[in-house]
Amino acid sequence: MPKVSIVIPSYNTSTLLKKMVDCILAQNYNDWELLIVDDVSTDDTVAMLNAYSDNRIKTIIRSRLPKGGQTCRNTDRKSVV
């Protein structure tokens, strides 16, 4: 397990999310995992995330209906795509 887990809930924020992911990748500290909980975005969030090949970046897809940021933060890790 990595020492640091970064959890980012996301809903239709692909442009901002790309900036966040790029910023995290640019850090000197490397013992982390990035869990992005996509709350059923209708923009290109999933496609944008799939363009990254870093295995520390994990995407979790929520159910069919958006549930909000708090629910995203409490999502089970078993849902990782």
PDB file of N, CA, C and O in Angstrom:
ATOM      1  N   MET A   1       0.844  -1.191   0.000  1.00  0.00           N
ATOM      2  CA  MET A   1       0.000   0.000   0.000  1.00  0.00           C
ATOM      3  C   MET A   1       0.883   1.246   0.000  1.00  0.00           C
ATOM      4  O   MET A   1       1.870   1.313   0.724  1.00  0.00           O
ATOM      5  N   PRO A   2       0.503   2.228  -0.796  1.00  0.00           N
ATOM      6  CA  PRO A   2       1.228   3.498  -0.784  1.00  0.00           C
ATOM      7  C   PRO A   2       1.018   4.219   0.538  1.00  0.00           C
ATOM      8  O   PRO A   2       0.041   3.987   1.240  1.00  0.00           O
ATOM      9  N   LYS A   3       1.940   5.094   0.876  1.00  0.00           N
ATOM     10  CA  LYS A   3       1.824   5.859   2.115  1.00  0.00           C
ATOM     11  C   LYS A   3       0.749   6.925   2.028  1.00  0.00           C
ATOM     12  O   LYS A   3       0.154   7.294   3.019  1.00  0.00           O
ATOM     13  N   VAL A   4       0.493   7.438   0.826  1.00  0.00           N
ATOM     14  CA  VAL A   4      -0.470   8.524   0.657  1.00  0.00           C
ATOM     15  C   VAL A   4      -1.506   8.126  -0.388  1.00  0.00           C
ATOM     16  O   VAL A   4      -1.156   7.678  -1.477  1.00  0.00           O
ATOM     17  N   SER A   5      -2.770   8.283  -0.025  1.00  0.00           N
ATOM     18  CA  SER A   5      -3.863   8.101  -0.984  1.00  0.00           C
ATOM     19  C   SER A   5      -4.522   9.456  -1.201  1.00  0.00           C
ATOM     20  O   SER A   5      -4.912  10.122  -0.246  1.00  0.00           O
ATOM     21  N   ILE A   6      -4.629   9.847  -2.446  1.00  0.00           N
ATOM     22  CA  ILE A   6      -5.266  11.106  -2.816  1.00  0.00           C
ATOM     23  C   ILE A   6      -6.610  10.741  -3.441  1.00  0.00           C
ATOM     24  O   ILE A   6      -6.652   9.971  -4.393  1.00  0.00           O
ATOM     25  N   VAL A   7      -7.687  11.278  -2.896  1.00  0.00           N
ATOM     26  CA  VAL A   7      -9.022  10.970  -3.398  1.00  0.00           C
ATOM     27  C   VAL A   7      -9.626  12.241  -3.978  1.00  0.00           C
ATOM     28  O   VAL A   7      -9.718  13.262  -3.298  1.00  0.00           O
ATOM     29  N   ILE A   8     -10.020  12.169  -5.245  1.00  0.00           N
ATOM     30  CA  ILE A   8     -10.629  13.315  -5.918  1.00  0.00           C
ATOM     31  C   ILE A   8     -11.984  12.894  -6.480  1.00  0.00           C
ATOM     32  O   ILE A   8     -12.042  12.063  -7.378  1.00  0.00           O
ATOM     33  N   PRO A   9     -13.066  13.455  -5.937  1.00  0.00           N
ATOM     34  CA  PRO A   9     -14.365  13.227  -6.570  1.00  0.00           C
ATOM     35  C   PRO A   9     -14.469  14.100  -7.813  1.00  0.00           C
ATOM     36  O   PRO A   9     -13.948  15.222  -7.836  1.00  0.00           O
ATOM     37  N   SER A  10     -15.116  13.602  -8.842  1.00  0.00           N
ATOM     38  CA  SER A  10     -15.182  14.359 -10.087  1.00  0.00           C
ATOM     39  C   SER A  10     -16.546  14.208 -10.741  1.00  0.00           C
ATOM     40  O   SER A  10     -17.093  13.111 -10.804  1.00  0.00           O
ATOM     41  N   TYR A  11     -17.066  15.320 -11.229  1.00  0.00           N
ATOM     42  CA  TYR A  11     -18.301  15.305 -12.014  1.00  0.00           C
ATOM     43  C   TYR A  11     -18.189  16.390 -13.079  1.00  0.00           C
ATOM     44  O   TYR A  11     -18.213  17.581 -12.767  1.00  0.00           O
ATOM     45  N   ASN A  12     -17.983  15.978 -14.316  1.00  0.00           N
ATOM     46  CA  ASN A  12     -17.873  16.900 -15.458  1.00  0.00           C
ATOM     47  C   ASN A  12     -16.816  17.977 -15.238  1.00  0.00           C
ATOM     48  O   ASN A  12     -17.063  19.163 -15.456  1.00  0.00           O
ATOM     49  N   THR A  13     -15.635  17.554 -14.842  1.00  0.00           N
ATOM     50  CA  THR A  13     -14.545  18.499 -14.580  1.00  0.00           C
ATOM     51  C   THR A  13     -13.263  18.097 -15.296  1.00  0.00           C
ATOM     52  O   THR A  13     -12.173  18.256 -14.767  1.00  0.00           O
ATOM     53  N   SER A  14     -13.363  17.581 -16.505  1.00  0.00           N
ATOM     54  CA  SER A  14     -12.184  17.012 -17.168  1.00  0.00           C
ATOM     55  C   SER A  14     -11.035  18.001 -17.317  1.00  0.00           C
ATOM     56  O   SER A  14      -9.878  17.637 -17.110  1.00  0.00           O
ATOM     57  N   THR A  15     -11.315  19.248 -17.654  1.00  0.00           N
ATOM     58  CA  THR A  15     -10.233  20.232 -17.835  1.00  0.00           C
ATOM     59  C   THR A  15      -9.515  20.502 -16.522  1.00  0.00           C
ATOM     60  O   THR A  15      -8.276  20.461 -16.454  1.00  0.00           O
ATOM     61  N   LEU A  16     -10.263  20.760 -15.472  1.00  0.00           N
ATOM     62  CA  LEU A  16      -9.670  21.004 -14.163  1.00  0.00           C
ATOM     63  C   LEU A  16      -8.996  19.746 -13.627  1.00  0.00           C
ATOM     64  O   LEU A  16      -7.905  19.804 -13.061  1.00  0.00           O
ATOM     65  N   LEU A  17      -9.625  18.609 -13.825  1.00  0.00           N
ATOM     66  CA  LEU A  17      -9.076  17.349 -13.350  1.00  0.00           C
ATOM     67  C   LEU A  17      -7.739  17.043 -14.010  1.00  0.00           C
ATOM     68  O   LEU A  17      -6.805  16.581 -13.353  1.00  0.00           O
ATOM     69  N   LYS A  18      -7.610  17.308 -15.295  1.00  0.00           N
ATOM     70  CA  LYS A  18      -6.337  17.096 -15.994  1.00  0.00           C
ATOM     71  C   LYS A  18      -5.235  17.935 -15.354  1.00  0.00           C
ATOM     72  O   LYS A  18      -4.125  17.451 -15.135  1.00  0.00           O
ATOM     73  N   LYS A  19      -5.541  19.185 -15.020  1.00  0.00           N
ATOM     74  CA  LYS A  19      -4.549  20.049 -14.352  1.00  0.00           C
ATOM     75  C   LYS A  19      -4.142  19.472 -12.998  1.00  0.00           C
ATOM     76  O   LYS A  19      -2.970  19.494 -12.627  1.00  0.00           O
ATOM     77  N   MET A  20      -5.121  18.951 -12.252  1.00  0.00           N
ATOM     78  CA  MET A  20      -4.818  18.360 -10.945  1.00  0.00           C
ATOM     79  C   MET A  20      -3.942  17.129 -11.083  1.00  0.00           C
ATOM     80  O   MET A  20      -2.955  16.977 -10.355  1.00  0.00           O
ATOM     81  N   VAL A  21      -4.282  16.244 -12.005  1.00  0.00           N
ATOM     82  CA  VAL A  21      -3.502  15.023 -12.204  1.00  0.00           C
ATOM     83  C   VAL A  21      -2.080  15.366 -12.649  1.00  0.00           C
ATOM     84  O   VAL A  21      -1.105  14.815 -12.125  1.00  0.00           O
ATOM     85  N   ASP A  22      -1.935  16.285 -13.577  1.00  0.00           N
ATOM     86  CA  ASP A  22      -0.605  16.698 -14.037  1.00  0.00           C
ATOM     87  C   ASP A  22       0.218  17.283 -12.892  1.00  0.00           C
ATOM     88  O   ASP A  22       1.417  17.029 -12.785  1.00  0.00           O
ATOM     89  N   CYS A  23      -0.427  18.040 -12.016  1.00  0.00           N
ATOM     90  CA  CYS A  23       0.260  18.622 -10.860  1.00  0.00           C
ATOM     91  C   CYS A  23       0.735  17.521  -9.902  1.00  0.00           C
ATOM     92  O   CYS A  23       1.859  17.563  -9.405  1.00  0.00           O
ATOM     93  N   ILE A  24      -0.103  16.541  -9.668  1.00  0.00           N
ATOM     94  CA  ILE A  24       0.274  15.432  -8.781  1.00  0.00           C
ATOM     95  C   ILE A  24       1.425  14.635  -9.395  1.00  0.00           C
ATOM     96  O   ILE A  24       2.381  14.275  -8.701  1.00  0.00           O
ATOM     97  N   LEU A  25       1.378  14.394 -10.688  1.00  0.00           N
ATOM     98  CA  LEU A  25       2.455  13.661 -11.359  1.00  0.00           C
ATOM     99  C   LEU A  25       3.786  14.414 -11.318  1.00  0.00           C
ATOM    100  O   LEU A  25       4.849  13.799 -11.374  1.00  0.00           O
ATOM    101  N   ALA A  26       3.733  15.729 -11.212  1.00  0.00           N
ATOM    102  CA  ALA A  26       4.947  16.545 -11.209  1.00  0.00           C
ATOM    103  C   ALA A  26       5.628  16.612  -9.837  1.00  0.00           C
ATOM    104  O   ALA A  26       6.737  17.133  -9.728  1.00  0.00           O
ATOM    105  N   GLN A  27       4.999  16.067  -8.817  1.00  0.00           N
ATOM    106  CA  GLN A  27       5.574  16.111  -7.473  1.00  0.00           C
ATOM    107  C   GLN A  27       6.814  15.234  -7.369  1.00  0.00           C
ATOM    108  O   GLN A  27       6.954  14.242  -8.082  1.00  0.00           O
ATOM    109  N   ASN A  28       7.705  15.572  -6.440  1.00  0.00           N
ATOM    110  CA  ASN A  28       8.910  14.780  -6.203  1.00  0.00           C
ATOM    111  C   ASN A  28       8.621  13.524  -5.388  1.00  0.00           C
ATOM    112  O   ASN A  28       9.316  12.523  -5.518  1.00  0.00           O
ATOM    113  N   TYR A  29       7.623  13.577  -4.535  1.00  0.00           N
ATOM    114  CA  TYR A  29       7.250  12.429  -3.706  1.00  0.00           C
ATOM    115  C   TYR A  29       6.496  11.418  -4.576  1.00  0.00           C
ATOM    116  O   TYR A  29       5.589  11.789  -5.319  1.00  0.00           O
ATOM    117  N   ASN A  30       6.862  10.149  -4.494  1.00  0.00           N
ATOM    118  CA  ASN A  30       6.297   9.159  -5.419  1.00  0.00           C
ATOM    119  C   ASN A  30       5.498   8.040  -4.774  1.00  0.00           C
ATOM    120  O   ASN A  30       4.913   7.223  -5.482  1.00  0.00           O
ATOM    121  N   ASP A  31       5.451   7.968  -3.450  1.00  0.00           N
ATOM    122  CA  ASP A  31       4.755   6.861  -2.792  1.00  0.00           C
ATOM    123  C   ASP A  31       3.295   7.223  -2.538  1.00  0.00           C
ATOM    124  O   ASP A  31       2.867   7.449  -1.417  1.00  0.00           O
ATOM    125  N   TRP A  32       2.531   7.292  -3.622  1.00  0.00           N
ATOM    126  CA  TRP A  32       1.121   7.699  -3.549  1.00  0.00           C
ATOM    127  C   TRP A  32       0.285   6.909  -4.537  1.00  0.00           C
ATOM    128  O   TRP A  32       0.805   6.268  -5.437  1.00  0.00           O
ATOM    129  N   GLU A  33      -1.015   6.965  -4.312  1.00  0.00           N
ATOM    130  CA  GLU A  33      -1.975   6.477  -5.286  1.00  0.00           C
ATOM    131  C   GLU A  33      -3.014   7.576  -5.439  1.00  0.00           C
ATOM    132  O   GLU A  33      -3.298   8.312  -4.501  1.00  0.00           O
ATOM    133  N   LEU A  34      -3.540   7.702  -6.616  1.00  0.00           N
ATOM    134  CA  LEU A  34      -4.566   8.702  -6.900  1.00  0.00           C
ATOM    135  C   LEU A  34      -5.850   7.967  -7.242  1.00  0.00           C
ATOM    136  O   LEU A  34      -5.905   7.218  -8.215  1.00  0.00           O
ATOM    137  N   LEU A  35      -6.862   8.147  -6.408  1.00  0.00           N
ATOM    138  CA  LEU A  35      -8.167   7.537  -6.635  1.00  0.00           C
ATOM    139  C   LEU A  35      -9.119   8.623  -7.105  1.00  0.00           C
ATOM    140  O   LEU A  35      -9.438   9.546  -6.357  1.00  0.00           O
ATOM    141  N   ILE A  36      -9.530   8.528  -8.336  1.00  0.00           N
ATOM    142  CA  ILE A  36     -10.467   9.497  -8.897  1.00  0.00           C
ATOM    143  C   ILE A  36     -11.825   8.819  -8.955  1.00  0.00           C
ATOM    144  O   ILE A  36     -11.995   7.798  -9.625  1.00  0.00           O
ATOM    145  N   VAL A  37     -12.775   9.379  -8.220  1.00  0.00           N
ATOM    146  CA  VAL A  37     -14.119   8.814  -8.176  1.00  0.00           C
ATOM    147  C   VAL A  37     -14.982   9.630  -9.120  1.00  0.00           C
ATOM    148  O   VAL A  37     -15.344  10.764  -8.835  1.00  0.00           O
ATOM    149  N   ASP A  38     -15.264   9.049 -10.275  1.00  0.00           N
ATOM    150  CA  ASP A  38     -16.076   9.741 -11.267  1.00  0.00           C
ATOM    151  C   ASP A  38     -17.547   9.522 -10.953  1.00  0.00           C
ATOM    152  O   ASP A  38     -18.017   8.392 -10.902  1.00  0.00           O
ATOM    153  N   ASP A  39     -18.258  10.601 -10.730  1.00  0.00           N
ATOM    154  CA  ASP A  39     -19.667  10.548 -10.335  1.00  0.00           C
ATOM    155  C   ASP A  39     -20.569  10.614 -11.568  1.00  0.00           C
ATOM    156  O   ASP A  39     -21.405  11.493 -11.702  1.00  0.00           O
ATOM    157  N   VAL A  40     -20.346   9.696 -12.502  1.00  0.00           N
ATOM    158  CA  VAL A  40     -21.131   9.547 -13.723  1.00  0.00           C
ATOM    159  C   VAL A  40     -21.047  10.801 -14.600  1.00  0.00           C
ATOM    160  O   VAL A  40     -22.064  11.343 -15.041  1.00  0.00           O
ATOM    161  N   SER A  41     -19.847  11.260 -14.862  1.00  0.00           N
ATOM    162  CA  SER A  41     -19.649  12.440 -15.710  1.00  0.00           C
ATOM    163  C   SER A  41     -20.177  12.193 -17.116  1.00  0.00           C
ATOM    164  O   SER A  41     -20.122  11.076 -17.630  1.00  0.00           O
ATOM    165  N   THR A  42     -20.662  13.257 -17.728  1.00  0.00           N
ATOM    166  CA  THR A  42     -21.145  13.163 -19.108  1.00  0.00           C
ATOM    167  C   THR A  42     -20.188  13.857 -20.077  1.00  0.00           C
ATOM    168  O   THR A  42     -20.457  13.897 -21.273  1.00  0.00           O
ATOM    169  N   ASP A  43     -19.097  14.396 -19.566  1.00  0.00           N
ATOM    170  CA  ASP A  43     -18.095  15.014 -20.444  1.00  0.00           C
ATOM    171  C   ASP A  43     -17.028  13.961 -20.775  1.00  0.00           C
ATOM    172  O   ASP A  43     -17.279  12.768 -20.673  1.00  0.00           O
ATOM    173  N   ASP A  44     -15.834  14.384 -21.153  1.00  0.00           N
ATOM    174  CA  ASP A  44     -14.784  13.440 -21.560  1.00  0.00           C
ATOM    175  C   ASP A  44     -13.854  13.047 -20.412  1.00  0.00           C
ATOM    176  O   ASP A  44     -12.721  12.636 -20.643  1.00  0.00           O
ATOM    177  N   THR A  45     -14.339  13.115 -19.176  1.00  0.00           N
ATOM    178  CA  THR A  45     -13.510  12.798 -18.016  1.00  0.00           C
ATOM    179  C   THR A  45     -12.892  11.409 -18.111  1.00  0.00           C
ATOM    180  O   THR A  45     -11.681  11.246 -17.940  1.00  0.00           O
ATOM    181  N   VAL A  46     -13.686  10.393 -18.367  1.00  0.00           N
ATOM    182  CA  VAL A  46     -13.173   9.022 -18.391  1.00  0.00           C
ATOM    183  C   VAL A  46     -12.148   8.842 -19.507  1.00  0.00           C
ATOM    184  O   VAL A  46     -11.090   8.255 -19.295  1.00  0.00           O
ATOM    185  N   ALA A  47     -12.410   9.363 -20.684  1.00  0.00           N
ATOM    186  CA  ALA A  47     -11.461   9.259 -21.800  1.00  0.00           C
ATOM    187  C   ALA A  47     -10.157   9.976 -21.461  1.00  0.00           C
ATOM    188  O   ALA A  47      -9.065   9.466 -21.757  1.00  0.00           O
ATOM    189  N   MET A  48     -10.264  11.139 -20.834  1.00  0.00           N
ATOM    190  CA  MET A  48      -9.063  11.886 -20.454  1.00  0.00           C
ATOM    191  C   MET A  48      -8.238  11.082 -19.462  1.00  0.00           C
ATOM    192  O   MET A  48      -7.022  10.976 -19.581  1.00  0.00           O
ATOM    193  N   LEU A  49      -8.887  10.484 -18.474  1.00  0.00           N
ATOM    194  CA  LEU A  49      -8.168   9.693 -17.476  1.00  0.00           C
ATOM    195  C   LEU A  49      -7.547   8.440 -18.082  1.00  0.00           C
ATOM    196  O   LEU A  49      -6.459   8.028 -17.683  1.00  0.00           O
ATOM    197  N   ASN A  50      -8.217   7.846 -19.037  1.00  0.00           N
ATOM    198  CA  ASN A  50      -7.683   6.650 -19.688  1.00  0.00           C
ATOM    199  C   ASN A  50      -6.419   6.933 -20.493  1.00  0.00           C
ATOM    200  O   ASN A  50      -5.668   6.010 -20.819  1.00  0.00           O
ATOM    201  N   ALA A  51      -6.161   8.180 -20.803  1.00  0.00           N
ATOM    202  CA  ALA A  51      -4.956   8.549 -21.546  1.00  0.00           C
ATOM    203  C   ALA A  51      -3.694   8.452 -20.680  1.00  0.00           C
ATOM    204  O   ALA A  51      -2.587   8.395 -21.208  1.00  0.00           O
ATOM    205  N   TYR A  52      -3.853   8.429 -19.358  1.00  0.00           N
ATOM    206  CA  TYR A  52      -2.697   8.304 -18.457  1.00  0.00           C
ATOM    207  C   TYR A  52      -2.326   6.838 -18.315  1.00  0.00           C
ATOM    208  O   TYR A  52      -3.186   5.981 -18.152  1.00  0.00           O
ATOM    209  N   SER A  53      -1.037   6.558 -18.357  1.00  0.00           N
ATOM    210  CA  SER A  53      -0.576   5.170 -18.248  1.00  0.00           C
ATOM    211  C   SER A  53       0.053   4.860 -16.889  1.00  0.00           C
ATOM    212  O   SER A  53       0.527   3.755 -16.673  1.00  0.00           O
ATOM    213  N   ASP A  54       0.049   5.810 -15.975  1.00  0.00           N
ATOM    214  CA  ASP A  54       0.638   5.612 -14.654  1.00  0.00           C
ATOM    215  C   ASP A  54      -0.274   4.702 -13.824  1.00  0.00           C
ATOM    216  O   ASP A  54      -1.439   5.015 -13.606  1.00  0.00           O
ATOM    217  N   ASN A  55       0.268   3.574 -13.347  1.00  0.00           N
ATOM    218  CA  ASN A  55      -0.574   2.618 -12.619  1.00  0.00           C
ATOM    219  C   ASN A  55      -0.941   3.082 -11.212  1.00  0.00           C
ATOM    220  O   ASN A  55      -1.704   2.409 -10.526  1.00  0.00           O
ATOM    221  N   ARG A  56      -0.422   4.221 -10.773  1.00  0.00           N
ATOM    222  CA  ARG A  56      -0.821   4.779  -9.479  1.00  0.00           C
ATOM    223  C   ARG A  56      -2.140   5.533  -9.582  1.00  0.00           C
ATOM    224  O   ARG A  56      -2.755   5.860  -8.577  1.00  0.00           O
ATOM    225  N   ILE A  57      -2.588   5.808 -10.814  1.00  0.00           N
ATOM    226  CA  ILE A  57      -3.850   6.512 -11.034  1.00  0.00           C
ATOM    227  C   ILE A  57      -4.942   5.480 -11.252  1.00  0.00           C
ATOM    228  O   ILE A  57      -4.880   4.675 -12.179  1.00  0.00           O
ATOM    229  N   LYS A  58      -5.916   5.505 -10.378  1.00  0.00           N
ATOM    230  CA  LYS A  58      -7.012   4.539 -10.445  1.00  0.00           C
ATOM    231  C   LYS A  58      -8.336   5.300 -10.547  1.00  0.00           C
ATOM    232  O   LYS A  58      -8.556   6.272  -9.836  1.00  0.00           O
ATOM    233  N   THR A  59      -9.201   4.834 -11.419  1.00  0.00           N
ATOM    234  CA  THR A  59     -10.500   5.473 -11.612  1.00  0.00           C
ATOM    235  C   THR A  59     -11.586   4.576 -11.039  1.00  0.00           C
ATOM    236  O   THR A  59     -11.605   3.381 -11.301  1.00  0.00           O
ATOM    237  N   ILE A  60     -12.465   5.177 -10.276  1.00  0.00           N
ATOM    238  CA  ILE A  60     -13.619   4.477  -9.729  1.00  0.00           C
ATOM    239  C   ILE A  60     -14.843   5.106 -10.382  1.00  0.00           C
ATOM    240  O   ILE A  60     -15.011   6.324 -10.366  1.00  0.00           O
ATOM    241  N   ILE A  61     -15.685   4.286 -10.972  1.00  0.00           N
ATOM    242  CA  ILE A  61     -16.898   4.781 -11.619  1.00  0.00           C
ATOM    243  C   ILE A  61     -18.073   4.556 -10.671  1.00  0.00           C
ATOM    244  O   ILE A  61     -18.304   3.438 -10.212  1.00  0.00           O
ATOM    245  N   ARG A  62     -18.801   5.619 -10.397  1.00  0.00           N
ATOM    246  CA  ARG A  62     -19.972   5.524  -9.525  1.00  0.00           C
ATOM    247  C   ARG A  62     -21.148   4.924 -10.278  1.00  0.00           C
ATOM    248  O   ARG A  62     -21.094   4.730 -11.482  1.00  0.00           O
ATOM    249  N   SER A  63     -22.219   4.696  -9.560  1.00  0.00           N
ATOM    250  CA  SER A  63     -23.426   4.126 -10.154  1.00  0.00           C
ATOM    251  C   SER A  63     -24.029   5.050 -11.206  1.00  0.00           C
ATOM    252  O   SER A  63     -23.451   6.059 -11.554  1.00  0.00           O
ATOM    253  N   ARG A  64     -25.187   4.732 -11.681  1.00  0.00           N
ATOM    254  CA  ARG A  64     -25.798   5.440 -12.807  1.00  0.00           C
ATOM    255  C   ARG A  64     -26.227   6.873 -12.508  1.00  0.00           C
ATOM    256  O   ARG A  64     -26.387   7.668 -13.422  1.00  0.00           O
ATOM    257  N   LEU A  65     -26.473   7.183 -11.257  1.00  0.00           N
ATOM    258  CA  LEU A  65     -26.938   8.528 -10.904  1.00  0.00           C
ATOM    259  C   LEU A  65     -25.900   9.236 -10.057  1.00  0.00           C
ATOM    260  O   LEU A  65     -25.322   8.645  -9.146  1.00  0.00           O
ATOM    261  N   PRO A  66     -25.640  10.535 -10.330  1.00  0.00           N
ATOM    262  CA  PRO A  66     -24.691  11.283  -9.504  1.00  0.00           C
ATOM    263  C   PRO A  66     -25.139  11.296  -8.042  1.00  0.00           C
ATOM    264  O   PRO A  66     -26.316  11.458  -7.751  1.00  0.00           O
ATOM    265  N   LYS A  67     -24.174  11.114  -7.140  1.00  0.00           N
ATOM    266  CA  LYS A  67     -24.478  11.053  -5.713  1.00  0.00           C
ATOM    267  C   LYS A  67     -23.851  12.198  -4.924  1.00  0.00           C
ATOM    268  O   LYS A  67     -24.147  12.379  -3.773  1.00  0.00           O
ATOM    269  N   GLY A  68     -22.909  12.936  -5.519  1.00  0.00           N
ATOM    270  CA  GLY A  68     -22.278  14.038  -4.811  1.00  0.00           C
ATOM    271  C   GLY A  68     -20.916  13.678  -4.257  1.00  0.00           C
ATOM    272  O   GLY A  68     -20.547  12.513  -4.137  1.00  0.00           O
ATOM    273  N   GLY A  69     -20.165  14.728  -3.910  1.00  0.00           N
ATOM    274  CA  GLY A  69     -18.778  14.582  -3.471  1.00  0.00           C
ATOM    275  C   GLY A  69     -18.596  13.734  -2.232  1.00  0.00           C
ATOM    276  O   GLY A  69     -17.682  12.917  -2.154  1.00  0.00           O
ATOM    277  N   GLN A  70     -19.429  13.923  -1.204  1.00  0.00           N
ATOM    278  CA  GLN A  70     -19.263  13.164   0.032  1.00  0.00           C
ATOM    279  C   GLN A  70     -19.438  11.671  -0.202  1.00  0.00           C
ATOM    280  O   GLN A  70     -18.666  10.858   0.278  1.00  0.00           O
ATOM    281  N   THR A  71     -20.437  11.285  -0.957  1.00  0.00           N
ATOM    282  CA  THR A  71     -20.653   9.876  -1.271  1.00  0.00           C
ATOM    283  C   THR A  71     -19.483   9.328  -2.078  1.00  0.00           C
ATOM    284  O   THR A  71     -19.036   8.207  -1.855  1.00  0.00           O
ATOM    285  N   CYS A  72     -18.958  10.132  -2.984  1.00  0.00           N
ATOM    286  CA  CYS A  72     -17.796   9.699  -3.777  1.00  0.00           C
ATOM    287  C   CYS A  72     -16.605   9.403  -2.884  1.00  0.00           C
ATOM    288  O   CYS A  72     -15.890   8.428  -3.085  1.00  0.00           O
ATOM    289  N   ARG A  73     -16.381  10.260  -1.897  1.00  0.00           N
ATOM    290  CA  ARG A  73     -15.236  10.060  -1.001  1.00  0.00           C
ATOM    291  C   ARG A  73     -15.372   8.786  -0.171  1.00  0.00           C
ATOM    292  O   ARG A  73     -14.387   8.241   0.302  1.00  0.00           O
ATOM    293  N   ASN A  74     -16.583   8.311   0.016  1.00  0.00           N
ATOM    294  CA  ASN A  74     -16.822   7.114   0.820  1.00  0.00           C
ATOM    295  C   ASN A  74     -17.012   5.859  -0.029  1.00  0.00           C
ATOM    296  O   ASN A  74     -17.438   4.837   0.476  1.00  0.00           O
ATOM    297  N   THR A  75     -16.685   5.919  -1.299  1.00  0.00           N
ATOM    298  CA  THR A  75     -16.849   4.790  -2.206  1.00  0.00           C
ATOM    299  C   THR A  75     -15.864   3.678  -1.856  1.00  0.00           C
ATOM    300  O   THR A  75     -14.716   3.932  -1.536  1.00  0.00           O
ATOM    301  N   ASP A  76     -16.313   2.460  -1.963  1.00  0.00           N
ATOM    302  CA  ASP A  76     -15.498   1.291  -1.692  1.00  0.00           C
ATOM    303  C   ASP A  76     -14.389   1.152  -2.719  1.00  0.00           C
ATOM    304  O   ASP A  76     -14.641   1.256  -3.924  1.00  0.00           O
ATOM    305  N   ARG A  77     -13.196   0.879  -2.289  1.00  0.00           N
ATOM    306  CA  ARG A  77     -12.032   0.716  -3.185  1.00  0.00           C
ATOM    307  C   ARG A  77     -12.205  -0.453  -4.147  1.00  0.00           C
ATOM    308  O   ARG A  77     -11.534  -0.541  -5.155  1.00  0.00           O
ATOM    309  N   LYS A  78     -13.083  -1.388  -3.848  1.00  0.00           N
ATOM    310  CA  LYS A  78     -13.296  -2.549  -4.716  1.00  0.00           C
ATOM    311  C   LYS A  78     -13.880  -2.151  -6.053  1.00  0.00           C
ATOM    312  O   LYS A  78     -13.904  -2.950  -6.979  1.00  0.00           O
ATOM    313  N   SER A  79     -14.343  -0.922  -6.174  1.00  0.00           N
ATOM    314  CA  SER A  79     -14.968  -0.449  -7.406  1.00  0.00           C
ATOM    315  C   SER A  79     -13.956   0.074  -8.420  1.00  0.00           C
ATOM    316  O   SER A  79     -14.334   0.614  -9.445  1.00  0.00           O
ATOM    317  N   VAL A  80     -12.674  -0.049  -8.136  1.00  0.00           N
ATOM    318  CA  VAL A  80     -11.639   0.491  -9.011  1.00  0.00           C
ATOM    319  C   VAL A  80     -11.725  -0.156 -10.389  1.00  0.00           C
ATOM    320  O   VAL A  80     -11.839  -1.356 -10.521  1.00  0.00           O
ATOM    321  N   VAL A  81     -11.647   0.703 -11.430  1.00  0.00           N
ATOM    322  CA  VAL A  81     -11.682   0.233 -12.810  1.00  0.00           C
ATOM    323  C   VAL A  81     -10.252   0.139 -13.313  1.00  0.00           C
ATOM    324  O   VAL A  81      -9.447   0.984 -13.090  1.00  0.00           O
TER     325      VAL A  81
END
